[in-house]
Short mmCIF file of C-alpha atoms and ligand atoms in Angstrom, two decimals:
data_model
loop_
_atom_site.label_atom_id
_atom_site.label_comp_id
_atom_site.label_asym_id
_atom_site.label_seq_id
_atom_site.Cartn_x
_atom_site.Cartn_y
_atom_site.Cartn_z
CA MET A 22 -92.20 105.09 -175.55
CA ALA A 23 -92.98 102.21 -173.16
CA THR A 24 -95.62 102.70 -170.48
CA ARG A 25 -94.02 102.64 -167.03
CA ASN A 26 -95.93 101.71 -163.89
CA VAL A 27 -94.88 103.92 -161.00
CA ALA A 28 -95.79 103.23 -157.38
CA VAL A 29 -96.29 106.44 -155.45
CA ILE A 30 -95.50 106.22 -151.74
CA VAL A 31 -96.90 109.10 -149.69
CA GLY A 32 -95.03 109.59 -146.41
CA SER A 33 -97.95 111.20 -144.56
CA LEU A 34 -101.00 109.38 -143.16
CA ARG A 35 -102.85 112.62 -142.45
CA LYS A 36 -106.30 113.04 -144.06
CA GLY A 37 -105.61 116.60 -145.21
CA SER A 38 -102.02 115.85 -146.21
CA TYR A 39 -100.31 118.32 -148.53
CA ASN A 40 -98.10 115.48 -149.68
CA ARG A 41 -101.12 113.45 -150.75
CA MET A 42 -102.44 116.51 -152.62
CA MET A 43 -99.02 116.76 -154.23
CA ALA A 44 -99.07 113.08 -155.20
CA HIS A 45 -102.37 113.62 -157.05
CA ALA A 46 -101.00 116.74 -158.71
CA LEU A 47 -97.91 114.83 -159.87
CA ALA A 48 -100.06 112.06 -161.35
CA ALA A 49 -101.94 114.71 -163.36
CA LEU A 50 -98.75 116.46 -164.49
CA ALA A 51 -96.84 113.32 -165.49
CA PRO A 52 -96.26 112.52 -169.16
CA PRO A 53 -98.60 109.89 -170.64
CA SER A 54 -95.86 107.23 -170.58
CA LEU A 55 -96.04 107.17 -166.76
CA LYS A 56 -98.92 105.46 -164.95
CA LEU A 57 -98.85 106.59 -161.32
CA GLU A 58 -100.75 104.84 -158.53
CA ILE A 59 -100.57 105.53 -154.80
CA VAL A 60 -99.69 102.42 -152.80
CA GLU A 61 -100.95 102.80 -149.24
CA ILE A 62 -98.61 102.26 -146.28
CA GLY A 63 -100.81 103.20 -143.31
CA ALA A 64 -101.96 99.67 -142.42
CA LEU A 65 -98.54 98.00 -142.42
CA PRO A 66 -97.72 96.57 -138.97
CA LEU A 67 -94.41 97.78 -137.58
CA TYR A 68 -91.56 95.75 -139.00
CA ASN A 69 -90.42 92.94 -136.73
CA GLN A 70 -87.77 90.62 -138.10
CA ASP A 71 -89.16 87.70 -136.07
CA ASP A 72 -92.20 87.70 -138.37
CA ASP A 73 -89.98 87.14 -141.42
CA THR A 74 -87.75 84.47 -139.97
CA GLY A 75 -89.82 82.58 -137.40
CA ASP A 76 -92.39 79.83 -137.79
CA THR A 77 -95.32 82.22 -138.15
CA ALA A 78 -96.32 83.59 -141.55
CA ALA A 79 -95.55 87.23 -142.33
CA PRO A 80 -98.49 89.61 -141.71
CA THR A 81 -100.83 89.60 -144.70
CA ALA A 82 -100.51 93.39 -145.06
CA TRP A 83 -96.75 93.00 -145.52
CA THR A 84 -97.21 90.32 -148.16
CA ALA A 85 -99.83 92.36 -150.03
CA PHE A 86 -97.56 95.41 -149.99
CA ARG A 87 -94.58 93.44 -151.27
CA GLU A 88 -96.68 91.88 -154.04
CA ARG A 89 -97.99 95.32 -154.99
CA ILE A 90 -94.52 96.90 -155.26
CA ARG A 91 -92.61 94.00 -156.83
CA PRO A 92 -94.00 94.31 -160.40
CA VAL A 93 -93.81 98.11 -160.76
CA ASP A 94 -91.11 99.74 -162.86
CA ALA A 95 -90.27 102.67 -160.61
CA VAL A 96 -91.11 104.36 -157.33
CA LEU A 97 -91.95 108.00 -156.59
CA PHE A 98 -91.66 109.05 -152.93
CA VAL A 99 -93.67 112.10 -151.88
CA THR A 100 -92.87 112.86 -148.29
CA PRO A 101 -93.02 115.37 -145.49
CA GLU A 102 -90.21 115.86 -143.02
CA TYR A 103 -90.62 114.77 -139.41
CA ASN A 104 -87.89 116.01 -137.10
CA ARG A 105 -85.51 116.52 -140.02
CA SER A 106 -85.99 112.95 -141.27
CA VAL A 107 -88.65 110.82 -142.95
CA PRO A 108 -91.85 109.93 -141.04
CA ALA A 109 -91.77 106.57 -139.27
CA ALA A 110 -94.59 105.26 -141.48
CA LEU A 111 -92.46 105.74 -144.57
CA LYS A 112 -89.36 104.19 -143.00
CA ASN A 113 -91.50 101.25 -141.88
CA ALA A 114 -92.78 100.71 -145.44
CA ILE A 115 -89.23 100.81 -146.75
CA ASP A 116 -88.11 98.26 -144.16
CA VAL A 117 -91.08 95.96 -144.87
CA GLY A 118 -90.36 96.02 -148.60
CA SER A 119 -86.66 95.40 -148.10
CA ARG A 120 -87.01 92.00 -146.45
CA PRO A 121 -86.78 88.99 -146.22
CA TYR A 122 -83.08 89.30 -146.88
CA GLY A 123 -82.27 88.90 -150.57
CA LYS A 124 -85.90 89.41 -151.62
CA SER A 125 -86.19 93.20 -151.49
CA VAL A 126 -88.96 94.50 -153.72
CA TRP A 127 -87.11 97.80 -154.16
CA ASP A 128 -83.95 96.38 -155.72
CA GLY A 129 -82.92 98.09 -158.97
CA LYS A 130 -86.01 100.27 -159.32
CA PRO A 131 -85.38 103.87 -160.38
CA ALA A 132 -86.78 106.37 -157.87
CA ALA A 133 -87.59 110.02 -157.48
CA ILE A 134 -88.27 112.10 -154.39
CA VAL A 135 -90.54 115.10 -153.96
CA SER A 136 -90.46 116.49 -150.43
CA VAL A 137 -93.20 118.86 -149.32
CA SER A 138 -93.49 121.04 -146.22
CA PRO A 139 -95.29 124.17 -145.10
CA GLY A 140 -91.84 125.28 -143.95
CA ALA A 141 -89.32 127.27 -145.92
CA ILE A 142 -86.73 124.60 -146.68
CA GLY A 143 -89.08 122.14 -148.37
CA ALA A 144 -88.31 119.10 -146.19
CA PHE A 145 -84.72 119.01 -147.42
CA GLY A 146 -83.70 116.88 -144.42
CA ALA A 147 -86.24 114.16 -145.18
CA ASN A 148 -85.38 114.23 -148.87
CA HIS A 149 -81.72 113.58 -148.16
CA HIS A 150 -82.20 111.06 -145.35
CA LEU A 151 -84.32 109.10 -147.81
CA ARG A 152 -81.52 109.24 -150.37
CA GLN A 153 -79.24 107.53 -147.84
CA SER A 154 -81.62 104.54 -147.67
CA LEU A 155 -81.95 104.43 -151.45
CA VAL A 156 -78.22 103.78 -151.75
CA PHE A 157 -78.50 100.61 -149.68
CA LEU A 158 -81.75 99.60 -151.41
CA ASN A 159 -80.03 99.87 -154.81
CA MET A 160 -82.65 102.33 -156.09
CA PRO A 161 -81.00 104.88 -158.37
CA PRO A 162 -82.67 108.23 -157.60
CA LEU A 163 -83.25 111.04 -160.07
CA GLN A 164 -80.63 113.63 -159.13
CA GLN A 165 -81.75 116.66 -161.13
CA PRO A 166 -83.93 118.53 -160.83
CA GLU A 167 -84.28 118.34 -157.04
CA ALA A 168 -87.77 118.95 -155.64
CA TYR A 169 -87.92 120.61 -152.23
CA ILE A 170 -91.38 122.12 -152.13
CA GLY A 171 -91.81 124.67 -149.34
CA GLY A 172 -94.72 126.92 -148.40
CA ALA A 173 -97.13 124.04 -149.02
CA ALA A 174 -99.98 125.71 -147.13
CA ASN A 175 -100.22 128.29 -149.93
CA LEU A 176 -99.97 125.98 -152.94
CA PHE A 177 -103.34 124.23 -152.98
CA ASP A 178 -106.91 125.47 -153.37
CA ALA A 179 -109.90 124.51 -151.19
CA GLU A 180 -110.39 121.32 -153.25
CA GLY A 181 -106.78 120.29 -152.74
CA LYS A 182 -105.77 121.07 -156.32
CA LEU A 183 -102.36 122.57 -157.05
CA ALA A 184 -103.08 126.25 -157.63
CA ASN A 185 -99.61 127.68 -158.23
CA PRO A 186 -98.74 127.79 -161.96
CA GLY A 187 -94.99 128.24 -161.37
CA THR A 188 -94.85 125.15 -159.16
CA ALA A 189 -96.97 123.18 -161.63
CA ASP A 190 -94.64 124.13 -164.46
CA PHE A 191 -91.60 123.03 -162.44
CA LEU A 192 -93.21 119.74 -161.42
CA LYS A 193 -94.22 118.97 -165.01
CA LYS A 194 -90.56 119.28 -165.99
CA PHE A 195 -89.60 117.18 -162.95
CA MET A 196 -91.93 114.37 -164.06
CA GLU A 197 -90.59 114.54 -167.63
CA ALA A 198 -87.07 114.20 -166.22
CA PHE A 199 -88.21 111.23 -164.12
CA ALA A 200 -89.70 109.53 -167.20
CA ALA A 201 -86.41 110.00 -169.05
CA TRP A 202 -84.49 108.73 -166.00
CA ILE A 203 -86.62 105.57 -165.82
CA ASP A 204 -85.95 104.90 -169.50
CA LYS A 205 -82.23 105.43 -168.98
CA VAL A 206 -82.02 103.11 -165.96
CA LEU A 207 -84.26 100.35 -167.31
CA GLY A 208 -83.17 100.67 -170.94
C1 FMN B 3 -93.85 114.81 -135.61
C2 FMN B 3 -93.72 115.96 -136.55
C3 FMN B 3 -92.46 116.46 -136.84
C4 FMN B 3 -92.31 117.50 -137.78
N1 FMN B 3 -91.06 117.91 -138.10
C5 FMN B 3 -90.90 118.77 -139.15
C6 FMN B 3 -89.59 119.05 -139.66
O1 FMN B 3 -88.58 118.54 -139.20
N2 FMN B 3 -89.51 119.87 -140.73
C7 FMN B 3 -90.61 120.44 -141.32
O2 FMN B 3 -90.48 121.17 -142.30
N3 FMN B 3 -91.87 120.20 -140.84
C8 FMN B 3 -92.03 119.38 -139.77
N4 FMN B 3 -93.28 119.07 -139.31
C9 FMN B 3 -94.45 119.77 -139.90
C10 FMN B 3 -94.91 119.08 -141.17
O3 FMN B 3 -94.14 119.54 -142.25
C11 FMN B 3 -96.39 119.38 -141.42
O4 FMN B 3 -97.16 118.80 -140.39
C12 FMN B 3 -96.84 118.90 -142.78
O5 FMN B 3 -98.12 119.40 -143.05
C13 FMN B 3 -96.82 117.40 -142.86
O6 FMN B 3 -97.09 116.97 -144.17
P1 FMN B 3 -98.56 116.57 -144.64
O7 FMN B 3 -99.34 117.85 -144.81
O8 FMN B 3 -98.37 115.85 -145.94
O9 FMN B 3 -99.16 115.69 -143.58
C14 FMN B 3 -93.46 118.06 -138.38
C15 FMN B 3 -94.73 117.57 -138.06
C16 FMN B 3 -94.85 116.53 -137.16
C17 FMN B 3 -96.23 115.98 -136.86
#
């Protein structure tokens, strides 16, 4: 089986983020064919189309981000829900990667979404708002299983390690399904 490089985008910038803990847990649970690396989004200036079309060069952080995402095989989004949608930092990263027009770094890459919240409905709203953007970005998302992870405050130990065997078992299967999905999409 081919090794697949997967960029992991974490939608929270918070130091103690459950989503970041989840991203590390997913990297540990993934099958050996997947190489997961978090690509940071916190230093990306807010997207302004003038900086892609005017005389000035695009911000270096945008260029570095685009160069980092372009060569990967697939993208895993691990995100909280803010006000029933995705956090602005995540939407900004998506917008930065999607431009200049015709040069989107997301185009054609298989994706998967794990949404994580301390709340009961597992950031369902963010998960599905993100799916709407993936349609336009031409990123086929893994459909099944869906991963809405609720009750996040009770899933991790003091070191930030996933400490719920049932959740770990489910997420291992999720990552196996993602690996199979990447193979199916990329051939
Ligand atoms: C601006 C803001 C809006 C939020 N809106 C929601 C929401 O719509 N649904 C939800 O489940 N949690 C919501 N929360 C709570 C987050 O789920 C919680 O802060 C969570 O820990 C964020 O993820 P993180 O731990 O990875 O940073 C919101 C938090 C903030 C700061």
